[in-house]
Structure formats: structure tokens, C-alpha cells
Coordinates of C-alpha atoms in Angstrom, one line a residue:
Chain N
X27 CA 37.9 -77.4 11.8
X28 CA 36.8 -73.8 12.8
X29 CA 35.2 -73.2 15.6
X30 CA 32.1 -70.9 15.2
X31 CA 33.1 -68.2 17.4
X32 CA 30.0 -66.5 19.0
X33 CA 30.3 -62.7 18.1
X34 CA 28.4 -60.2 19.0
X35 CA 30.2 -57.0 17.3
X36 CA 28.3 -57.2 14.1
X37 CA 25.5 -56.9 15.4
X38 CA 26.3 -53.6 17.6
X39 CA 27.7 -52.5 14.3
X40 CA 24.5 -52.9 12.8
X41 CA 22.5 -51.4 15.1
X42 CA 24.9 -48.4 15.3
X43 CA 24.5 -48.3 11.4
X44 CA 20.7 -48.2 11.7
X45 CA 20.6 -45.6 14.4
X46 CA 23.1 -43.3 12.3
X47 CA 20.5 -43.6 9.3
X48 CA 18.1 -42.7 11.3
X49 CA 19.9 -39.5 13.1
X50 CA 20.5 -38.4 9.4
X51 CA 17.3 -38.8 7.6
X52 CA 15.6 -36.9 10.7
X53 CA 17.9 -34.0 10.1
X54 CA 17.3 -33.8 6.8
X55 CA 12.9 -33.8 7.8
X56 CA 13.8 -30.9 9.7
X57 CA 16.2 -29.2 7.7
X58 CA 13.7 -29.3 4.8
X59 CA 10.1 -28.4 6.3
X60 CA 11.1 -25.0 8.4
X61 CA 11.8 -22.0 6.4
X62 CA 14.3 -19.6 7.2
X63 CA 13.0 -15.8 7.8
X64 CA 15.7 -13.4 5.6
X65 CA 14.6 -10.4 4.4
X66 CA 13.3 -11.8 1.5
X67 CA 10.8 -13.9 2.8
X68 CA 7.1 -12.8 2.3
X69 CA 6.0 -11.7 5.3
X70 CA 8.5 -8.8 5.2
X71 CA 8.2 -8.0 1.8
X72 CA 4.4 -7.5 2.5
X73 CA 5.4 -5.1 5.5
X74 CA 6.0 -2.4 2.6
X75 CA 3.4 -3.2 0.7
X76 CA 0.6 -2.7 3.5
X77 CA 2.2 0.0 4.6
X78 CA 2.4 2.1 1.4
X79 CA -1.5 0.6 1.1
X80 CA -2.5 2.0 4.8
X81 CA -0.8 5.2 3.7
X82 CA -2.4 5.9 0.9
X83 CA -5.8 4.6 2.1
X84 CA -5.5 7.0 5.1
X85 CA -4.2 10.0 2.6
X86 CA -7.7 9.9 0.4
X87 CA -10.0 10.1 3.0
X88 CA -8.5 12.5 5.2
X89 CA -8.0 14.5 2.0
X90 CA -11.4 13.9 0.7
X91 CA -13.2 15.0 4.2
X92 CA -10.8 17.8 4.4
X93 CA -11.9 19.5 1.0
X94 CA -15.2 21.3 0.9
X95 CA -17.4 21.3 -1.8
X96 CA -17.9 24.9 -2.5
X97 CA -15.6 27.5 -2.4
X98 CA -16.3 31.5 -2.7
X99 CA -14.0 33.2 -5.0
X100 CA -12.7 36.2 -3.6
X101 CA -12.1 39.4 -6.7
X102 CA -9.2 40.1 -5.3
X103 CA -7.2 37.1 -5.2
X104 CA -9.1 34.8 -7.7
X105 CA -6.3 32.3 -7.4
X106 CA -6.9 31.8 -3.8
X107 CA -10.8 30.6 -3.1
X108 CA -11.7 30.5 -0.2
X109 CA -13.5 27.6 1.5
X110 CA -17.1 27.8 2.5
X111 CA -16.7 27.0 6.7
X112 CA -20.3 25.6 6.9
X113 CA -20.0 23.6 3.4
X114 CA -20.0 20.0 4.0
X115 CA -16.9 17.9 2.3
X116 CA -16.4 16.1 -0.4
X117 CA -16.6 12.2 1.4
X118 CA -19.7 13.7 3.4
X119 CA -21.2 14.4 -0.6
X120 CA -20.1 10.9 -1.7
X121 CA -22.1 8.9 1.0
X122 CA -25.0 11.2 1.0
X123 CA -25.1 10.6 -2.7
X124 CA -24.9 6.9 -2.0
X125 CA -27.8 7.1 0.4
X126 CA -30.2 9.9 -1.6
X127 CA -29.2 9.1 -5.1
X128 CA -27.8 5.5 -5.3
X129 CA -30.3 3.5 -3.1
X130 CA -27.6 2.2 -1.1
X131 CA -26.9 -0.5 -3.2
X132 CA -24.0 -2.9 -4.0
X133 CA -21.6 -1.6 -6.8
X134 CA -19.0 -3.5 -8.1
X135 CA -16.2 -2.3 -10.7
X136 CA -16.6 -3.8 -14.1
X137 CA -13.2 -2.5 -16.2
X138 CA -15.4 1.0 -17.2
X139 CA -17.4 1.5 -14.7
X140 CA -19.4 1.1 -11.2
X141 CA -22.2 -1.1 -11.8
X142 CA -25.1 -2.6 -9.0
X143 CA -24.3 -5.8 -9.3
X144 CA -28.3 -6.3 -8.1
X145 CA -30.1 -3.7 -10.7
X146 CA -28.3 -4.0 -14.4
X147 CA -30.1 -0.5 -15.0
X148 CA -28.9 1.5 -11.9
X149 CA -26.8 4.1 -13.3
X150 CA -23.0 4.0 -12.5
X151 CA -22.4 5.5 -9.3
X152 CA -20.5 8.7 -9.6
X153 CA -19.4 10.4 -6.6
X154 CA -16.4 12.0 -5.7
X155 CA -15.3 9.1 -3.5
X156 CA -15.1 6.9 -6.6
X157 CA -13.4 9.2 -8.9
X158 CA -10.8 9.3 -6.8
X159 CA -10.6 5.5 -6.0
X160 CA -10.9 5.1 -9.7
X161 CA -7.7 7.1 -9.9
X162 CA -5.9 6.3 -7.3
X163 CA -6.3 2.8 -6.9
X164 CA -7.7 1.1 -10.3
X165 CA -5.0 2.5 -12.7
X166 CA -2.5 1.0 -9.9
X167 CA -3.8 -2.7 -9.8
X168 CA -5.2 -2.2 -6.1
X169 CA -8.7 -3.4 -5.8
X170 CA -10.5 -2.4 -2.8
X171 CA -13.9 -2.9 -1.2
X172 CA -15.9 0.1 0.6
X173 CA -18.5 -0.6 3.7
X174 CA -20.5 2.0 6.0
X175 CA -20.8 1.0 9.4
X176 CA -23.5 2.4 11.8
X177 CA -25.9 1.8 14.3
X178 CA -29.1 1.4 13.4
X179 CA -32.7 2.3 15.8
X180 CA -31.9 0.2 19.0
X181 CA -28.2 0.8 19.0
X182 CA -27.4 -2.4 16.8
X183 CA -23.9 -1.8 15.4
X184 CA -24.5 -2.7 11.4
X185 CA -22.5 -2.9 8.2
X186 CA -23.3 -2.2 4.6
X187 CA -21.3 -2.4 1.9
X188 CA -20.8 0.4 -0.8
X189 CA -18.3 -1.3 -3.7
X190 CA -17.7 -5.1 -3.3
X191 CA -14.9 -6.4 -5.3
X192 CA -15.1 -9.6 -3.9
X193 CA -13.2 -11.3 -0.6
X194 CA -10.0 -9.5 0.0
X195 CA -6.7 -11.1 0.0
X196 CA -4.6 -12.0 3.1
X197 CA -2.7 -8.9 2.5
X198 CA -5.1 -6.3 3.0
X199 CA -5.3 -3.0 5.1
X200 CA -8.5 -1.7 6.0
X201 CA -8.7 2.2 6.6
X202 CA -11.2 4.0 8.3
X203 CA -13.4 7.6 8.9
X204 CA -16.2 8.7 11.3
X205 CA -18.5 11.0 9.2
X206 CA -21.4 12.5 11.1
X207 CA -24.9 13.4 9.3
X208 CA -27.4 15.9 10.4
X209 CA -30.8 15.8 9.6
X210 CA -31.5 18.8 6.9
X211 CA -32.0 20.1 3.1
X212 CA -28.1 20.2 2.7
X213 CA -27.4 16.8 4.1
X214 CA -29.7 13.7 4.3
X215 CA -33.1 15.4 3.8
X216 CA -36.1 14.4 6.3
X217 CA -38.9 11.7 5.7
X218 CA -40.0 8.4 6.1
X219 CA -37.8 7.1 3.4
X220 CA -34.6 8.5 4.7
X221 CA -35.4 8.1 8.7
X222 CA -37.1 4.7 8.6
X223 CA -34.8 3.2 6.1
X224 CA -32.9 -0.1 7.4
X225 CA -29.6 1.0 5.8
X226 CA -28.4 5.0 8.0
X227 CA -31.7 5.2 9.6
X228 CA -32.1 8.3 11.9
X229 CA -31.2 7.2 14.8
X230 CA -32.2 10.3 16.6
X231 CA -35.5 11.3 15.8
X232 CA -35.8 14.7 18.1
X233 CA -32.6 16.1 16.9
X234 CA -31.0 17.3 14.1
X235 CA -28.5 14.7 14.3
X236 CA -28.9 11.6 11.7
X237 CA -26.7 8.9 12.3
X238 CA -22.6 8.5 12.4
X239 CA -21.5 6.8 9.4
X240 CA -17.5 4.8 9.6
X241 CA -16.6 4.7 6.5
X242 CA -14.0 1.5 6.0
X243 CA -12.1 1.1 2.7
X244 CA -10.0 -2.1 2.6
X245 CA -6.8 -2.1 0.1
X246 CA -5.5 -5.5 -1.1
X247 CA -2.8 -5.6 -4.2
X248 CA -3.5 -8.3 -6.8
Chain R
X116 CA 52.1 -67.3 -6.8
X117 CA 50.3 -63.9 -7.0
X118 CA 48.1 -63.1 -4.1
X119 CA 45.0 -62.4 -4.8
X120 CA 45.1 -58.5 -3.8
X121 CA 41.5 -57.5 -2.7
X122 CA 42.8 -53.6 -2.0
X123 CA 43.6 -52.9 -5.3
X124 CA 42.0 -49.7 -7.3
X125 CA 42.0 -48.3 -4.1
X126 CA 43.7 -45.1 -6.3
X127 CA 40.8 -44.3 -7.9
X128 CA 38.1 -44.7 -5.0
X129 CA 40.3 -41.9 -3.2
X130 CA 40.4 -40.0 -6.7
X131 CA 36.4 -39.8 -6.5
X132 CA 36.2 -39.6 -3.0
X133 CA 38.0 -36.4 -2.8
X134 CA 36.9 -34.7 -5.7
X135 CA 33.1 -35.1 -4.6
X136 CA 34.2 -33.8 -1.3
X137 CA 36.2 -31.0 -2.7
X138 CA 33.2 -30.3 -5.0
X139 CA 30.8 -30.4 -1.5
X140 CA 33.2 -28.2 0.3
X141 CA 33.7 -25.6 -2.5
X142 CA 30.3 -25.2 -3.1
X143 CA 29.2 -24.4 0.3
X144 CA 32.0 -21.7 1.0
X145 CA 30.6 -20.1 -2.2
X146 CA 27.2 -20.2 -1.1
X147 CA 26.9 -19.2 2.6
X148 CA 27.7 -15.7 1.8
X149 CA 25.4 -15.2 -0.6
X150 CA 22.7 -16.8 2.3
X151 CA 23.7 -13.3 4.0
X152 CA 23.2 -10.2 1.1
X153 CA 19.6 -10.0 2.1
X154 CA 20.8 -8.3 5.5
X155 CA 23.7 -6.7 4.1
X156 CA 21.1 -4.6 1.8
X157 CA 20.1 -0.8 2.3
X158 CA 16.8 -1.2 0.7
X159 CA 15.3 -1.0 4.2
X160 CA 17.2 2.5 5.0
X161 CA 16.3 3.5 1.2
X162 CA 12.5 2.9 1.8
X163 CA 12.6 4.6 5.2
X164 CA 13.9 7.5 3.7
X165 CA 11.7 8.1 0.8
X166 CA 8.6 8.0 3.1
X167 CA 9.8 10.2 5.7
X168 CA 10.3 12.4 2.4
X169 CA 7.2 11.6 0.7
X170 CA 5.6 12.5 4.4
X171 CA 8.0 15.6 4.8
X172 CA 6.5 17.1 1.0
X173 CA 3.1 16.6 1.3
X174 CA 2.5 17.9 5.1
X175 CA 5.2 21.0 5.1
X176 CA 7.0 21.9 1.7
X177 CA 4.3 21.6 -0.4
X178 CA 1.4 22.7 1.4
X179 CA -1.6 25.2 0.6
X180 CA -2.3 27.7 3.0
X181 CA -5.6 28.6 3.0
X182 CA -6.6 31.8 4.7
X183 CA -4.1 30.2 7.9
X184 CA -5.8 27.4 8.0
X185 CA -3.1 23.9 7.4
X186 CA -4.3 21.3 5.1
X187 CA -2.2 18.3 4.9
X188 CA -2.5 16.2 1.5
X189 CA -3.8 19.6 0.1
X190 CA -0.9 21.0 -2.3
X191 CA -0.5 24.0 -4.1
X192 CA 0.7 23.9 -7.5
X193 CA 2.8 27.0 -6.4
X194 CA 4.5 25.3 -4.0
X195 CA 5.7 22.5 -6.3
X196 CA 7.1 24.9 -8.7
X197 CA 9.2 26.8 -6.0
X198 CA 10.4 23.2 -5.0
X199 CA 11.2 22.1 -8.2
X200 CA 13.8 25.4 -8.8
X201 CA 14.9 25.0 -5.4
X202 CA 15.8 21.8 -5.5
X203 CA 17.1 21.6 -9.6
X204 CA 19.7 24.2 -8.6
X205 CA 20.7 22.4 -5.4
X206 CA 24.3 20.8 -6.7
X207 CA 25.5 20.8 -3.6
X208 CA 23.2 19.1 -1.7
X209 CA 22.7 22.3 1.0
X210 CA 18.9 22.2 0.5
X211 CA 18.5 18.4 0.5
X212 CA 20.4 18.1 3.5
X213 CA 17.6 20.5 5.2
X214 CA 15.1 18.0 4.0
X215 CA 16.7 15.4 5.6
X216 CA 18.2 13.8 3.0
X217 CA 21.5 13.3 4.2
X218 CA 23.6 10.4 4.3
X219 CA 27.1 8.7 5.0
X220 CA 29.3 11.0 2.9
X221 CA 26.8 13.0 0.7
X222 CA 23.2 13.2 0.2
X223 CA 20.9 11.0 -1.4
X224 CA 19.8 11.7 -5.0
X225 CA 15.6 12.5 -5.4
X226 CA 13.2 12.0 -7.9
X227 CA 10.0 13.4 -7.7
X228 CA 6.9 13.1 -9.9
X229 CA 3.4 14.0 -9.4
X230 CA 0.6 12.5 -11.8
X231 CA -2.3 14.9 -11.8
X232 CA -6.2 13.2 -13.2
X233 CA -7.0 13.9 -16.6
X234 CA -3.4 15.4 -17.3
X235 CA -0.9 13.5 -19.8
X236 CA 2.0 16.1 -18.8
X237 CA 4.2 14.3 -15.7
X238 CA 6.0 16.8 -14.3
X239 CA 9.3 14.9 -13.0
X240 CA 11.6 16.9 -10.9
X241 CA 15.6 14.9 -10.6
X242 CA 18.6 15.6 -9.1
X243 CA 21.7 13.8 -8.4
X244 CA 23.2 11.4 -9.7
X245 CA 22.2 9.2 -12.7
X246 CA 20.3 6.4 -11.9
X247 CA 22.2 3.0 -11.9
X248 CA 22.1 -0.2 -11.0
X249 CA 21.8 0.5 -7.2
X250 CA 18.6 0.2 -5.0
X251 CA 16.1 3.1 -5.2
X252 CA 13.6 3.3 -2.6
X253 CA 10.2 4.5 -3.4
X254 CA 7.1 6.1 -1.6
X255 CA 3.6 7.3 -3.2
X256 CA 1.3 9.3 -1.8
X257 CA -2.5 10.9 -2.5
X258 CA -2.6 14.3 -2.8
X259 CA -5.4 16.8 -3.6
X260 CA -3.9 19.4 -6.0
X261 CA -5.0 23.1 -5.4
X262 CA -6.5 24.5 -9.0
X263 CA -5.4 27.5 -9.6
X264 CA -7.9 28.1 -12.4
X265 CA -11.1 29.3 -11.6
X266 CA -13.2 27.9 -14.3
X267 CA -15.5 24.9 -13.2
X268 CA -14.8 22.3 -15.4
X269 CA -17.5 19.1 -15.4
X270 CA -15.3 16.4 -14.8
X271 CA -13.6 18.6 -12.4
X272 CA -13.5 18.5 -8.5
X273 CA -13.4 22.3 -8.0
X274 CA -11.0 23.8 -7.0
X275 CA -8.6 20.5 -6.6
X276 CA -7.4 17.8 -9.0
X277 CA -6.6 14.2 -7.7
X278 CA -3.4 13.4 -7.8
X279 CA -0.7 10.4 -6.6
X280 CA 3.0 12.5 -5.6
X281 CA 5.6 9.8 -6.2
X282 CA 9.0 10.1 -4.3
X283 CA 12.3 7.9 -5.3
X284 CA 15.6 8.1 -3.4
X285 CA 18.8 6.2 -4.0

């Protein structure tokens, strides 16, 4: 008759079985759920991207507030015109326009051109900040948003926006410029309308200065 | 009597073990290298380059002067002509190499293309060698372009034309 020996081995094997399972399915959680950074990986292919975007955000409006609006051609050289020194530039023109002309309303881009999205009848804002947004940035599949910043009476810093494409993506660069307007016929002309108004309000009513306008364009890529 | 032999076929359990292991083994020496061609990449140096380029054109080479004063992002249409025969009779790379172009036994190839508003014609300026199936590294930037023509045109910004200067090296 065998005795029943009393063994205790199979039991260690067991449990060195289970805790070897165990070791190898938690390496493989581990393995699977991090991601490795190559070069490939988003967030340094997006490095480019916003880049290139701050670039060329940067490049229109310094270009734009470096260009006057009127020139004086000399007889001499009619190639060469000359710029007018005391001639405001051509981003000064575009929000000026936006606040005299456009009512400082919303626009948004509808595939021809800038409609208020609050006033079907108010006429498609055309200024030269949005022709060259329009040419820069539509025909490229970059969709942007523009917002004036300023202060308004009692020194409340305020935001309004100017073209609203919607909620930018996570991938956006936002660009800014300081403009400064003056009180006067060539710039934002007096009155109630224009120094009372909640949106650039004069914020200096003894002096010729008006308000200081940041001018913020944020870039996404769709 | 035959004993009953429990360790028999024990030729083909090793025939299967060591193929799937061979299998295993093979495929990870082929693929760990490939885990590294990301890094062994010039794109980055490529894309480096053609900004500092892009950057180099549109705030020296291809500047308008106007009356002395330096305008940045303002070109002059002049400019781009007297770069484009510069640089189309440059063979041997002396006049890149002053634009920083130079690299590990040569110089890099350029292309150069500015898209004016409202103008179909692209003028593309190329030289080097023929594109292939390497990397190209590319940079664009937003230029104002001086109009030499003194007619105001509606649609036009007088005196400048919007344009996008786009800058490929490789």
C-alpha cells in the first residue's frame, strides 16, 4: 500500500506559477499604455507647424503696420514712392474701419465672404487686414480668429472679437500688436458715438489720445 | 512487452518550438532598427535651414530700401529679379555658400517661389540638383511686395501686393 506522502512542492510550484503570470501580464499593462516620444510623435511634429503658424502670423502684422496707406509719387523716380511719414498704416485703417464703418461687430468667414454672423444685411467687411488674411491664410487651410483687446473708462482690461471662426484647436498660436489711436478726422473721429461707445471707448477724454488697441490673431491648422 | 513511451513526438514539439522562436527572434532584430530612423533623419537640420533662409531673404536679400529707411517683410520686385540671376548662374555653389547654405561636402540645393495676390504667374527660381526622393525642408513666409507700377488699381493695396515667399531646401 502507498503511503500518502505529505508534499508540499506542488504547491510552491503553483504559487511560483501564479506569481510569474502575474509579473508578465503587469509588464505587458505597462508596456502597452505609455507611449514612446520619437520624432514622429505628435507633439514634435506640431513644433513645426506652430512655429511656421507664429511666423507667419507675426510676418502680416508687422508687415501690415509697417506699410502706410498713402504714398507721394516723386516725378523723378516714379518707381520709387515715397511714404507719407504722418500717414497712418494699413492695420491702423483696418481696425479704424472696423470701429467707424463695421459697427464692431462679429464676422465670421462663410467660403466667399466675411459675413456678421448677428446682422444677415451688414455688408462684408473689407479691410485690408482681411484681404490679406483671406490670402494668406484661407487659400492655405488655416482658419484663424481676430480679437481687440483694450481698456475701457475705469481701466477694465476688455476683449472683443473681430472674426470668430469658432473655438480654436489645441494647436494654435496666437500673435499679437499694440496699435495706438488718437482722437482726430484721420483716425477715430470725435463724438458721443465713438468716445462713449462700450467697445474702444476714449479712454482719455482731455487728450488727443483715444485708446490702445492689441490686436491678437490666433492661427490653428485644420 | 512494449513500454508504453510517454516522451514520444517529442521531435516535433522541438520542430515548433524552435521555429516560433526563430520566427520571434528574427523578427525583432529586423525591427529594432527600424524603431531608430526617426532620429537618424535630417529633416530637422533640413527645416532649420530653410527658415534661417526664408528669414535670411525676406529681412536682407530681398529688401526695399525706401529713402534709407529698412523694412523687413517689404520686398522689392527688383531685388527678386537680381536674386533670381544670381543665384540661376551659381553652379558652383560660391553664392549659396554666402547665404549660408552650406553643408557636409557641398551646398544644399534651393527652391524658391513667391505667389503674389491676384497673379496666376509663380515665378519659381531652382537650382541644384533634381529633386528626388530625399527630404526637402520647407519654410513660408508673408511678404508685402513693392509695386513698381504706379497705377492704383481697386482691388489693389497701393503700392504693395500681398504675397506668401516659399523657400525649399534639400
Amino acid at each position: 500500500m502507498e503511503a500518502i506522502f505529505r508534499d508540499d512542492s506542488a504547491q510552491l510550484h503553483t504559487i511560483e506559477a501564479l506569481a510569474a503570470a502575474f509579473i508578465m501580464i503587469f509588464v505587458l499593462a505597462i508596456v502597452v499604455q505609455t507611449t514612446s516620444l520619437t520624432p514622429l510623435s505628435s507633439s514634435f511634429t506640431n513644433q513645426h507647424i506652430k512655429l511656421e503658424l507664429q511666423n507667419l502670423g507675426n510676418d502680416i502684422l508687422t508687415t501690415l503696420d509697417e506699410t502706410p496707406v498713402s504714398y507721394t509719387i516723386d516725378a523723378a523716380s516714379p518707381t520709387e514712392p515715397i511714404p507719407d511719414p504722418s500717414s497712418i498704416s494699413l492695420l491702423k485703417q483696418s481696425i479704424i474701419d472696423w470701429n467707424v464703418f463695421y459697427y464692431n461687430d462679429i464676422y465670421s468667414w462663410t467660403s466667399t465672404q466675411f459675413l456678421s454672423i448677428r446682422n444677415n444685411d451688414n455688408t462684408n467687411m473689407n479691410t485690408p487686414l482681411t484681404n490679406a488674411l483671406k490670402f494668406a491664410l484661407i487659400e492655405k487651410g488655416i482658419a484663424f480668429n481676430v480679437e481687440v483687446a483694450y481698456t475701457d473708462e475705469n481701466g477694465v482690461a476688455r476683449s472683443s472679437k473681430m472674426i470668430w471662426n469658432g473655438d480654436p484647436s489645441e494647436n494654435s498660436v496666437t500673435v499679437s500688436r499694440f496699435i495706438v489711436l488718437n482722437d482726430g478726422l484721420s483716425e477715430i473721429p470725435v463724438g458721443d458715438k465713438f468716445d462713449d461707445s462700450s467697445i474702444l471707448p476714449d479712454i482719455s477724454p482731455t487728450t488727443n489720445l483715444h485708446n490702445v488697441a492689441e490686436v491678437r490673431l490666433t492661427l490653428w491648422v485644420m | 512487452m512494449f513500454r508504453r513511451d510517454t516522451c514520444a513526438q517529442t521531435s516535433i514539439d522541438f520542430l515548433f518550438g524552435v521555429a516560433i522562436f526563430a520566427l520571434a527572434f528574427i523578427f525583432v532584430l529586423i525591427f529594432i532598427p527600424g524603431m531608430f530612423s526617426p532620429f537618424n533623419s535630417n529633416s530637422d537640420e533640413l527645416t532649420m535651414t530653410a527658415d534661417r533662409l526664408a528669414a535670411t531673404l525676406v529681412e536682407e536679400t530681398l529688401r526695399a530700401d525706401s529713402a534709407g529707411e529698412k523694412t523687413p517683410g517689404i520686398i522689392d520686385i527688383d531685388n527678386v529679379n537680381t536674386f533670381k540671376t544670381k543665384i540661376e548662374a551659381d553652379a558652383s555653389g560660391v553664392y549659396r555658400q554666402s547665404l549660408g547654405l552650406t553643408r557636409e561636402g557641398g551646398v544644399y540645393s534651393v527652391e524658391v517661389e513667391l505667389e503674389i495676390r491676384n497673379n496666376p504667374v509663380v515665378p519659381i527660381i531652382t537650382i541644384g540638383e533634381e529633386k528626388g526622393s530625399s527630404n526637402i525642408g520647407q519654410s513660408r513666409r508673408f511678404v508685402i511686395v513693392r509695386n513698381p507700377d504706379t497705377t492704383i488699381d481697386d482691388d489693389d493695396e497701393y503700392p504693395g501686393k500681398y504675397g506668401i515667399l516659399t523657400v525649399r531646401v534639400w
